[in-house]
């Protein structure tokens, strides 16, 4: 991937002074005379670049292996491949997608603890050796299908700080690790290291310190059995965006760096990777949906007075929903809420509003009782930070199409991408580029999220 063009990535350049919001407004204006006001995305690959620069600046010892499942869009993975990241793949399909980009197999970890034999054989045939395991049956399977594998023992860790747990399904309990390592040795398998995952949407960075300490214990245990481990995978769980007073990536970085310096100092020579997913694409995607229907309900006020007071409840129906872009977002990205394309003026009334998707499924509900001003059918709503677990998990349920995506990038970030790609893994040069980069240069992204969202934006035509 020494030379490439914007056409290779499928994006267009942002013109000087043009933002993502401008492009959305232009698209809405262009659709104003049409009945086909389909939902659409604008995705800024420059934002993926900025997240990468932030990662290298804050956690320089840890190589990101992007979790492909989060967003497999070709422009996203191609951008990350050009930047030199590794990839966390869970299936034959994902491995094929990444190798088709020319990514060396050494930059792939087959990080699914339970693997189908045909997928294992695919990995073996294509030189993908790093893979995880957490049980004896998997060891036997790997010995039969992929005897040259470089195995990584996934351990279960305390995920009490995370919104969504993983250690119930994945990871060997610490007390089972001695027997697993001895069984791997009996089968003639090479175990090179340890992996863990603190859970999705981790809310406290101390989780990484505890897990890294546990991993060091397994390294020491393995040494007594005869394995010299050289590889540590600290998993994912990082926020896709900072939330003031709640989540801050830099705080995670500080905690991780301290723990690594304590338990795995540079002198150990251990290769350290991580599996960030939502960290890279979340903020890159902005979704515009059109209000295609509206129903107003009236109910008595909650104080139960007999004075005839009524409360207005507004139900909006938009042309996207949980069977498409919001299939997992509502569960995983708790703080993603809409910004109406209509400003609420000072003193203007807002009403508890429920936003439904377009399908005939009664459970197709996006947001419930969210205060919005009164908005008319035909106007638009904007959802920010929609790049993770959205378009990748979308379906065509009820015959509704998935939203199309327009990919863009600012020229200055394209130039940085080419510089980083040309560095070809030179860590000193890479650090220099990232430290000198202006993370806010030509920044066309939406305003950062807060817990309290407010209606803002422009009128949809």
CSV table of C-alpha atoms in Angstrom, one decimal:
chain,number,residue,atom,x,y,z
A,1,UNK,CA,0.0,0.0,0.0
A,2,UNK,CA,2.8,2.3,-0.8
A,3,UNK,CA,0.8,4.6,-3.2
A,4,UNK,CA,-2.9,5.2,-3.3
A,5,UNK,CA,-5.4,7.8,-4.3
A,6,UNK,CA,-8.7,9.1,-2.8
A,7,UNK,CA,-10.5,6.9,-5.4
A,8,UNK,CA,-8.9,3.8,-3.8
A,9,UNK,CA,-10.7,4.7,-0.6
A,10,UNK,CA,-14.0,5.8,-2.1
A,11,UNK,CA,-14.1,9.3,-0.6
A,12,UNK,CA,-14.2,12.9,-1.8
A,13,UNK,CA,-12.3,15.8,-0.4
A,14,UNK,CA,-14.0,18.3,1.8
A,15,UNK,CA,-13.7,21.7,0.1
A,16,UNK,CA,-12.1,24.6,2.0
A,17,UNK,CA,-14.4,25.8,4.7
A,18,UNK,CA,-16.9,23.0,4.2
A,19,UNK,CA,-18.0,21.0,7.2
A,20,UNK,CA,-19.9,17.7,7.6
A,21,UNK,CA,-22.9,19.7,8.7
A,22,UNK,CA,-22.7,21.8,5.5
A,23,UNK,CA,-22.8,18.6,3.4
A,24,UNK,CA,-25.8,17.4,5.4
A,25,UNK,CA,-27.6,20.7,4.8
A,26,UNK,CA,-26.7,20.6,1.1
A,27,UNK,CA,-28.1,17.1,0.8
A,28,UNK,CA,-31.3,18.0,2.6
A,29,UNK,CA,-31.8,21.0,0.4
A,30,UNK,CA,-31.2,18.8,-2.7
A,31,UNK,CA,-33.9,16.4,-1.5
A,32,UNK,CA,-36.4,19.2,-0.7
A,33,UNK,CA,-38.4,18.8,-3.9
A,34,UNK,CA,-38.4,15.0,-3.8
A,35,UNK,CA,-40.6,12.5,-2.1
A,36,UNK,CA,-37.6,10.1,-1.7
A,37,UNK,CA,-36.1,11.7,1.4
A,38,UNK,CA,-34.2,8.5,2.3
A,39,UNK,CA,-32.0,8.5,5.4
A,40,UNK,CA,-28.3,8.9,4.7
A,41,UNK,CA,-24.9,9.0,6.4
A,42,UNK,CA,-22.0,11.4,6.0
A,43,UNK,CA,-18.8,9.7,7.2
A,44,UNK,CA,-15.6,11.7,7.8
A,45,UNK,CA,-12.5,9.5,7.3
A,46,UNK,CA,-10.5,12.4,8.7
A,47,UNK,CA,-12.0,11.7,12.0
A,48,UNK,CA,-10.7,8.2,11.9
A,49,UNK,CA,-7.3,9.7,11.3
A,50,UNK,CA,-7.6,12.0,14.2
A,51,UNK,CA,-8.6,9.1,16.5
A,52,UNK,CA,-5.5,7.2,15.3
A,53,UNK,CA,-3.2,10.2,16.0
A,54,UNK,CA,-4.7,10.5,19.5
A,55,UNK,CA,-4.2,6.8,20.2
A,56,UNK,CA,-0.5,6.9,19.1
A,57,UNK,CA,0.1,10.1,21.1
A,58,UNK,CA,-1.5,8.7,24.3
A,59,UNK,CA,-0.7,5.0,24.3
A,60,UNK,CA,2.5,4.7,22.2
A,61,UNK,CA,3.5,1.3,23.4
A,62,UNK,CA,0.2,-0.4,22.4
A,63,UNK,CA,-0.5,-1.2,18.8
A,64,UNK,CA,-4.2,-1.0,17.9
A,65,UNK,CA,-5.7,-4.1,16.2
A,66,UNK,CA,-9.0,-2.7,15.1
A,67,UNK,CA,-12.1,-4.9,15.8
A,68,UNK,CA,-13.5,-5.3,12.3
A,69,UNK,CA,-17.0,-6.3,13.7
A,70,UNK,CA,-17.5,-2.7,14.8
A,71,UNK,CA,-17.7,-1.3,11.3
A,72,UNK,CA,-16.5,-3.3,8.3
A,73,UNK,CA,-17.1,-0.6,5.7
A,74,UNK,CA,-14.2,-0.8,3.2
A,75,UNK,CA,-13.2,2.9,3.4
A,76,UNK,CA,-12.9,2.5,7.2
A,77,UNK,CA,-10.7,-0.6,7.2
A,78,UNK,CA,-8.7,0.6,4.2
A,79,UNK,CA,-7.9,3.9,6.1
A,80,UNK,CA,-6.8,1.9,9.1
A,81,UNK,CA,-4.8,-0.5,7.0
A,82,UNK,CA,-3.0,2.4,5.4
A,83,UNK,CA,-2.2,3.8,8.9
A,84,UNK,CA,-0.6,0.5,9.8
A,85,UNK,CA,-3.0,-0.8,12.4
A,86,UNK,CA,-3.5,-4.5,13.0
A,87,UNK,CA,-6.9,-6.1,12.9
A,88,UNK,CA,-9.0,-8.3,15.2
A,89,UNK,CA,-10.9,-10.7,13.1
A,90,UNK,CA,-13.5,-13.2,14.2
A,91,UNK,CA,-14.4,-15.1,11.1
A,92,UNK,CA,-13.3,-16.3,7.7
A,93,UNK,CA,-15.2,-13.4,6.1
A,94,UNK,CA,-13.4,-10.8,8.2
A,95,UNK,CA,-10.0,-12.4,7.6
A,96,UNK,CA,-10.6,-12.4,3.8
A,97,UNK,CA,-11.7,-8.8,3.9
A,98,UNK,CA,-8.5,-7.7,5.6
A,99,UNK,CA,-6.1,-9.8,3.6
A,100,UNK,CA,-7.7,-8.6,0.4
A,101,UNK,CA,-6.4,-5.2,1.3
A,102,UNK,CA,-2.9,-6.5,1.2
A,103,UNK,CA,-2.5,-6.5,5.0
A,104,UNK,CA,0.3,-8.9,6.1
A,105,UNK,CA,-1.1,-11.9,8.1
A,106,UNK,CA,1.2,-10.9,11.0
A,107,UNK,CA,-1.1,-7.9,11.5
A,108,UNK,CA,-4.2,-10.1,12.1
A,109,UNK,CA,-5.3,-11.8,15.3
A,110,UNK,CA,-8.0,-14.4,15.0
A,111,UNK,CA,-9.6,-13.3,18.2
A,112,UNK,CA,-12.6,-15.5,18.5
A,113,UNK,CA,-12.2,-18.1,21.3
A,114,UNK,CA,-14.6,-20.5,19.6
A,115,UNK,CA,-13.7,-21.2,15.9
A,116,UNK,CA,-15.3,-23.2,13.2
A,117,UNK,CA,-12.9,-25.8,11.7
A,118,UNK,CA,-13.3,-24.5,8.2
A,119,UNK,CA,-12.4,-21.0,9.4
A,120,UNK,CA,-9.4,-22.3,11.2
A,121,UNK,CA,-8.2,-24.0,8.0
A,122,UNK,CA,-8.7,-20.8,6.1
A,123,UNK,CA,-6.5,-19.0,8.7
A,124,UNK,CA,-3.8,-21.7,8.4
A,125,UNK,CA,-3.9,-21.5,4.6
A,126,UNK,CA,-3.4,-17.8,4.6
A,127,UNK,CA,-0.6,-17.5,7.2
A,128,UNK,CA,-2.7,-16.1,10.0
A,129,UNK,CA,-1.2,-17.6,13.1
A,130,UNK,CA,-2.1,-15.5,16.1
A,131,UNK,CA,-5.4,-16.7,17.6
A,132,UNK,CA,-7.1,-16.9,21.0
A,133,UNK,CA,-8.4,-19.9,23.0
A,134,UNK,CA,-10.0,-20.3,26.5
A,135,UNK,CA,-10.8,-24.0,26.8
A,136,UNK,CA,-9.4,-27.5,26.1
A,137,UNK,CA,-11.8,-28.4,23.3
A,138,UNK,CA,-10.5,-25.5,21.3
A,139,UNK,CA,-6.9,-26.6,21.9
A,140,UNK,CA,-7.7,-30.0,20.4
A,141,UNK,CA,-9.4,-28.4,17.4
A,142,UNK,CA,-6.5,-26.1,16.8
A,143,UNK,CA,-4.0,-28.9,17.0
A,144,UNK,CA,-6.0,-30.7,14.3
A,145,UNK,CA,-6.5,-27.8,11.9
A,146,UNK,CA,-3.8,-25.3,12.6
A,147,UNK,CA,-0.8,-26.8,14.3
A,148,UNK,CA,1.5,-23.9,13.6
A,149,UNK,CA,-0.7,-21.4,15.4
A,150,UNK,CA,0.7,-18.9,17.8
A,151,UNK,CA,-1.8,-19.1,20.7
A,152,UNK,CA,-3.0,-16.4,23.0
A,153,UNK,CA,-4.7,-17.6,26.2
A,154,UNK,CA,-7.8,-15.4,26.9
A,155,UNK,CA,-8.5,-15.0,30.6
A,156,UNK,CA,-11.7,-13.9,32.3
A,157,UNK,CA,-11.3,-10.7,34.2
A,158,UNK,CA,-13.5,-8.7,36.5
A,159,UNK,CA,-15.8,-6.7,34.3
A,160,UNK,CA,-17.9,-5.0,37.0
A,161,UNK,CA,-16.9,-1.6,35.7
A,162,UNK,CA,-18.4,-2.2,32.3
A,163,UNK,CA,-22.0,-1.6,31.0
A,164,UNK,CA,-21.8,-4.8,28.9
A,165,UNK,CA,-20.1,-7.9,30.4
A,166,UNK,CA,-18.0,-10.3,28.4
A,167,UNK,CA,-16.3,-12.6,30.9
A,168,UNK,CA,-19.4,-14.8,31.3
A,169,UNK,CA,-19.1,-15.9,27.7
A,170,UNK,CA,-15.4,-15.5,27.1
A,171,UNK,CA,-12.2,-16.2,29.0
A,172,UNK,CA,-10.7,-19.0,31.1
A,173,UNK,CA,-11.0,-18.7,34.8
A,174,UNK,CA,-7.6,-18.1,36.4
A,175,UNK,CA,-7.7,-21.3,38.3
A,176,UNK,CA,-8.1,-23.3,35.1
A,177,UNK,CA,-5.1,-21.8,33.4
A,178,UNK,CA,-2.4,-24.2,34.7
A,179,UNK,CA,-4.2,-27.2,33.3
A,180,UNK,CA,-4.9,-25.4,30.0
A,181,UNK,CA,-1.2,-24.5,29.5
A,182,UNK,CA,-0.1,-28.0,30.3
A,183,UNK,CA,-2.6,-29.4,27.8
A,184,UNK,CA,-1.4,-27.1,25.1
A,185,UNK,CA,2.2,-28.3,25.9
A,186,UNK,CA,1.1,-31.9,25.5
A,187,UNK,CA,-0.5,-31.1,22.1
A,188,UNK,CA,2.7,-29.5,21.0
A,189,UNK,CA,1.1,-26.0,20.6
A,190,UNK,CA,3.0,-22.8,21.0
A,191,UNK,CA,1.3,-20.4,23.5
A,192,UNK,CA,2.9,-16.9,23.0
A,193,UNK,CA,0.8,-14.8,25.4
A,194,UNK,CA,-2.3,-13.7,27.2
A,195,UNK,CA,-5.4,-11.6,26.2
A,196,UNK,CA,-8.4,-10.2,28.1
A,197,UNK,CA,-11.3,-7.9,27.6
A,198,UNK,CA,-12.6,-5.7,30.4
A,199,UNK,CA,-16.1,-5.4,28.8
A,200,UNK,CA,-17.7,-3.0,26.5
A,201,UNK,CA,-18.2,0.6,27.6
A,202,UNK,CA,-15.8,0.3,30.6
A,203,UNK,CA,-16.6,3.2,32.9
A,204,UNK,CA,-13.5,2.9,35.1
A,205,UNK,CA,-9.9,2.7,33.8
A,206,UNK,CA,-8.7,0.8,36.9
A,207,UNK,CA,-10.2,-2.3,35.3
A,208,UNK,CA,-7.2,-2.4,33.0
A,209,UNK,CA,-4.8,-2.2,35.9
A,210,UNK,CA,-6.4,-5.2,37.6
A,211,UNK,CA,-6.5,-7.2,34.3
A,212,UNK,CA,-2.9,-6.4,33.4
A,213,UNK,CA,-1.8,-7.5,36.8
A,214,UNK,CA,-3.7,-10.8,36.3
A,215,UNK,CA,-2.1,-11.2,32.9
A,216,UNK,CA,1.4,-10.8,34.5
A,217,UNK,CA,0.5,-13.6,36.9
A,218,UNK,CA,-0.2,-15.9,33.9
A,219,UNK,CA,3.1,-14.9,32.3
A,220,UNK,CA,4.9,-16.0,35.5
A,221,UNK,CA,2.9,-19.2,35.6
A,222,UNK,CA,3.7,-20.1,32.0
A,223,UNK,CA,7.4,-19.6,32.7
A,224,UNK,CA,7.2,-22.4,35.3
A,225,UNK,CA,5.7,-24.7,32.8
A,226,UNK,CA,8.2,-24.0,30.1
A,227,UNK,CA,6.6,-21.2,28.0
A,228,UNK,CA,8.3,-17.9,27.4
A,229,UNK,CA,5.5,-15.5,26.6
A,230,UNK,CA,6.2,-12.5,24.5
A,231,UNK,CA,2.7,-11.1,23.6
A,232,UNK,CA,0.0,-9.3,25.5
A,233,UNK,CA,-3.5,-8.3,24.2
A,234,UNK,CA,-5.3,-5.9,26.5
A,235,UNK,CA,-8.6,-6.0,24.5
A,236,UNK,CA,-11.1,-3.2,23.9
A,237,UNK,CA,-13.7,-1.4,25.9
A,238,UNK,CA,-12.6,2.2,25.2
A,239,UNK,CA,-15.2,4.9,24.7
A,240,UNK,CA,-16.1,6.0,21.2
A,241,UNK,CA,-16.1,9.6,22.4
A,242,UNK,CA,-15.5,11.5,25.5
A,243,UNK,CA,-18.4,12.4,27.8
A,244,UNK,CA,-17.7,15.2,30.1
A,245,UNK,CA,-17.4,14.1,33.8
A,246,UNK,CA,-18.2,10.5,32.7
A,247,UNK,CA,-15.7,9.1,30.2
A,248,UNK,CA,-12.3,10.4,29.1
A,249,UNK,CA,-9.9,8.4,26.9
A,250,UNK,CA,-6.8,10.2,28.2
A,251,UNK,CA,-7.6,9.0,31.7
A,252,UNK,CA,-7.8,5.4,30.4
A,253,UNK,CA,-4.4,6.0,28.7
A,254,UNK,CA,-2.7,7.2,31.9
A,255,UNK,CA,-4.0,4.2,33.8
A,256,UNK,CA,-2.9,1.7,31.1
A,257,UNK,CA,0.5,3.3,30.7
A,258,UNK,CA,1.2,3.1,34.4
A,259,UNK,CA,0.1,-0.5,34.6
A,260,UNK,CA,2.2,-1.6,31.6
A,261,UNK,CA,5.3,0.2,33.0
A,262,UNK,CA,4.8,-1.6,36.3
A,263,UNK,CA,4.0,-5.1,35.1
A,264,UNK,CA,5.4,-5.2,31.5
A,265,UNK,CA,8.2,-2.6,31.3
A,266,UNK,CA,9.9,-2.0,28.0
A,267,UNK,CA,12.9,-4.1,29.1
A,268,UNK,CA,10.7,-7.3,28.9
A,269,UNK,CA,10.4,-6.9,25.1
A,270,UNK,CA,6.7,-8.0,25.3
A,271,UNK,CA,4.7,-7.0,22.2
A,272,UNK,CA,1.5,-5.2,23.4
A,273,UNK,CA,-1.6,-4.9,21.3
A,274,UNK,CA,-5.2,-3.8,21.9
A,275,UNK,CA,-8.5,-4.4,20.1
A,276,UNK,CA,-10.3,-1.0,20.0
A,277,UNK,CA,-13.6,-1.1,18.0
A,278,UNK,CA,-15.9,1.9,18.6
A,279,UNK,CA,-12.9,4.1,19.5
A,280,UNK,CA,-12.1,4.6,15.8
A,281,UNK,CA,-15.3,5.0,13.8
A,282,UNK,CA,-17.9,6.2,16.3
A,283,UNK,CA,-17.5,10.0,15.8
A,284,UNK,CA,-16.9,9.7,12.1
A,285,UNK,CA,-20.5,9.0,11.1
A,286,UNK,CA,-23.4,11.3,11.2
A,287,UNK,CA,-26.9,10.1,10.3
A,288,UNK,CA,-29.8,12.2,8.9
A,289,UNK,CA,-33.3,10.7,9.1
A,290,UNK,CA,-36.5,12.2,7.8
A,291,UNK,CA,-39.7,12.4,9.8
A,292,UNK,CA,-42.3,10.5,7.7
A,293,UNK,CA,-45.1,10.4,10.3
A,294,UNK,CA,-46.4,12.0,13.5
A,295,UNK,CA,-49.1,11.2,16.0
A,296,UNK,CA,-50.0,13.5,18.9
A,297,UNK,CA,-51.5,11.9,22.0
A,298,UNK,CA,-53.1,13.8,24.9
A,299,UNK,CA,-53.2,12.5,28.5
A,300,UNK,CA,-54.1,14.0,31.8
A,301,UNK,CA,-51.3,15.7,33.7
A,302,UNK,CA,-49.5,13.5,36.2
A,303,UNK,CA,-50.6,15.4,39.3
A,304,UNK,CA,-54.1,13.8,38.9
A,305,UNK,CA,-55.9,17.0,39.5
A,306,UNK,CA,-59.4,17.3,38.3
A,307,UNK,CA,-58.8,20.7,36.6
A,308,UNK,CA,-58.8,19.3,33.1
A,309,UNK,CA,-55.1,19.9,32.6
A,310,UNK,CA,-53.7,17.8,29.7
A,311,UNK,CA,-50.2,16.8,28.7
A,312,UNK,CA,-49.1,16.6,25.0
A,313,UNK,CA,-47.2,13.5,24.0
A,314,UNK,CA,-45.6,13.5,20.5
A,315,UNK,CA,-44.8,10.3,18.6
A,316,UNK,CA,-42.5,10.7,15.6
A,317,UNK,CA,-41.9,8.1,12.9
A,318,UNK,CA,-38.6,8.3,11.0
A,319,UNK,CA,-37.2,6.3,8.0
A,320,UNK,CA,-34.6,4.3,10.0
A,321,UNK,CA,-34.9,2.2,13.1
A,322,UNK,CA,-33.7,-0.7,15.2
A,323,UNK,CA,-33.6,-3.1,12.3
A,324,UNK,CA,-31.2,-0.9,10.5
A,325,UNK,CA,-28.8,1.8,11.9
A,326,UNK,CA,-30.1,1.5,15.5
A,327,UNK,CA,-30.0,-2.3,15.7
A,328,UNK,CA,-27.3,-2.2,18.4
A,329,UNK,CA,-26.6,1.5,18.9
A,330,UNK,CA,-29.4,2.0,21.4
A,331,UNK,CA,-28.0,-0.8,23.6
A,332,UNK,CA,-24.3,-0.1,23.2
A,333,UNK,CA,-24.1,3.7,22.6
A,334,UNK,CA,-26.4,4.8,25.4
A,335,UNK,CA,-25.6,8.5,25.0
A,336,UNK,CA,-26.5,8.7,21.3
A,337,UNK,CA,-29.6,10.9,21.1
A,338,UNK,CA,-31.0,13.1,18.3
A,339,UNK,CA,-30.5,16.7,17.5
A,340,UNK,CA,-33.6,18.0,15.8
A,341,UNK,CA,-33.2,20.0,12.6
A,342,UNK,CA,-35.2,22.7,14.3
A,343,UNK,CA,-33.8,25.1,16.9
A,344,UNK,CA,-35.8,25.5,20.1
A,345,UNK,CA,-36.2,29.2,20.6
A,346,UNK,CA,-36.0,30.8,24.1
A,347,UNK,CA,-39.3,30.1,25.8
A,348,UNK,CA,-40.5,27.6,23.1
A,349,UNK,CA,-42.3,24.6,24.5
A,350,UNK,CA,-40.8,21.2,24.3
A,351,UNK,CA,-42.7,18.0,24.6
A,352,UNK,CA,-41.9,14.5,25.7
A,353,UNK,CA,-41.4,12.8,22.4
A,354,UNK,CA,-41.0,9.2,21.3
A,355,UNK,CA,-39.2,8.3,18.1
A,356,UNK,CA,-40.1,5.1,16.3
A,357,UNK,CA,-38.6,3.5,13.3
A,358,UNK,CA,-40.3,2.8,10.0
A,359,UNK,CA,-41.1,-0.9,10.2
A,360,UNK,CA,-44.2,-2.7,11.2
A,361,UNK,CA,-42.5,-4.1,14.3
A,362,UNK,CA,-44.0,-2.6,17.5
A,363,UNK,CA,-40.6,-2.8,19.2
A,364,UNK,CA,-39.0,-0.6,16.6
A,365,UNK,CA,-38.5,2.2,19.1
A,366,UNK,CA,-35.4,4.5,18.9
A,367,UNK,CA,-35.8,7.0,21.7
A,368,UNK,CA,-38.6,7.3,24.3
A,369,UNK,CA,-39.8,10.4,26.1
A,370,UNK,CA,-37.1,12.7,24.9
A,371,UNK,CA,-37.9,16.4,25.1
A,372,UNK,CA,-38.2,18.1,21.6
A,373,UNK,CA,-39.9,21.1,20.2
A,374,UNK,CA,-42.9,20.5,18.0
A,375,UNK,CA,-41.5,19.4,14.6
A,376,UNK,CA,-43.5,18.9,11.4
A,377,UNK,CA,-43.6,15.9,9.1
A,378,UNK,CA,-41.0,16.2,6.4
A,379,UNK,CA,-38.3,17.8,8.6
A,380,UNK,CA,-35.1,16.0,9.5
A,381,UNK,CA,-33.4,14.7,12.7
A,382,UNK,CA,-29.6,14.3,13.0
A,383,UNK,CA,-27.9,11.5,15.0
A,384,UNK,CA,-24.3,12.1,15.8
A,385,UNK,CA,-21.5,9.5,16.6
A,386,UNK,CA,-23.2,6.7,14.6
A,387,UNK,CA,-20.1,4.9,13.3
A,388,UNK,CA,-20.0,1.9,15.7
A,389,UNK,CA,-22.3,-1.1,15.5
A,390,UNK,CA,-24.8,0.7,13.2
A,391,UNK,CA,-24.4,0.2,9.5
A,392,UNK,CA,-22.5,-3.1,10.0
A,393,UNK,CA,-25.5,-4.7,11.8
A,394,UNK,CA,-28.2,-3.1,9.6
A,395,UNK,CA,-30.7,-5.4,7.9
A,396,UNK,CA,-33.3,-4.9,5.1
A,397,UNK,CA,-36.2,-6.0,7.4
A,398,UNK,CA,-39.6,-5.2,5.9
A,399,UNK,CA,-38.0,-4.4,2.6
A,400,UNK,CA,-36.5,-1.0,3.8
A,401,UNK,CA,-33.0,-0.2,2.4
A,402,UNK,CA,-30.0,0.5,4.5
A,403,UNK,CA,-28.9,4.2,4.4
A,404,UNK,CA,-26.2,5.1,1.9
A,405,UNK,CA,-23.0,6.6,3.0
A,406,UNK,CA,-20.9,9.5,1.6
A,407,UNK,CA,-17.3,9.3,2.7
A,408,UNK,CA,-15.2,12.5,2.9
A,409,UNK,CA,-11.8,13.7,4.2
A,410,UNK,CA,-10.1,17.0,4.6
A,411,UNK,CA,-7.0,17.4,2.4
A,412,UNK,CA,-4.7,18.2,5.3
A,413,UNK,CA,-5.6,14.9,6.9
A,414,UNK,CA,-5.1,13.0,3.6
A,415,UNK,CA,-1.6,14.4,3.5
A,416,UNK,CA,-1.0,13.1,7.1
A,417,UNK,CA,-2.3,9.7,6.1
A,418,UNK,CA,0.2,9.5,3.3
A,419,UNK,CA,3.1,10.5,5.6
A,420,UNK,CA,2.1,7.9,8.2
A,421,UNK,CA,1.8,5.2,5.5
A,422,UNK,CA,5.2,6.1,4.1
A,423,UNK,CA,6.8,5.7,7.5
A,424,UNK,CA,6.3,2.0,7.1
A,425,UNK,CA,6.3,1.1,10.8
A,426,UNK,CA,9.2,3.4,11.8
A,427,UNK,CA,8.1,4.1,15.4
A,428,UNK,CA,10.3,7.2,15.8
A,429,UNK,CA,9.0,8.8,12.6
A,430,UNK,CA,5.5,7.8,13.5
A,431,UNK,CA,5.7,9.4,16.9
A,432,UNK,CA,7.1,12.6,15.4
A,433,UNK,CA,4.3,12.8,12.9
A,434,UNK,CA,1.6,12.3,15.6
A,435,UNK,CA,3.1,14.6,18.1
A,436,UNK,CA,3.4,17.4,15.6
A,437,UNK,CA,-0.1,16.9,14.1
A,438,UNK,CA,-2.9,19.4,14.8
A,439,UNK,CA,-5.8,17.1,15.9
A,440,UNK,CA,-8.2,20.0,15.3
A,441,UNK,CA,-6.9,20.9,11.8
A,442,UNK,CA,-9.8,21.4,9.4
A,443,UNK,CA,-12.0,19.6,11.9
A,444,UNK,CA,-15.5,19.1,10.2
A,445,UNK,CA,-17.0,16.9,12.9
A,446,UNK,CA,-20.1,17.6,14.9
A,447,UNK,CA,-20.1,19.2,18.4
A,448,UNK,CA,-19.0,16.8,21.1
A,449,UNK,CA,-21.8,14.9,23.0
A,450,UNK,CA,-23.0,15.7,26.4
A,451,UNK,CA,-25.4,14.0,28.7
A,452,UNK,CA,-27.9,16.7,28.2
A,453,UNK,CA,-28.6,17.1,24.5
A,454,UNK,CA,-30.6,20.0,23.2
A,455,UNK,CA,-32.5,20.5,20.0
A,456,UNK,CA,-30.3,22.4,17.6
A,457,UNK,CA,-29.5,22.6,13.9
A,458,UNK,CA,-31.2,24.1,10.9
A,459,UNK,CA,-34.6,23.9,9.3
A,460,UNK,CA,-35.1,20.9,7.0
A,461,UNK,CA,-36.8,22.0,3.8
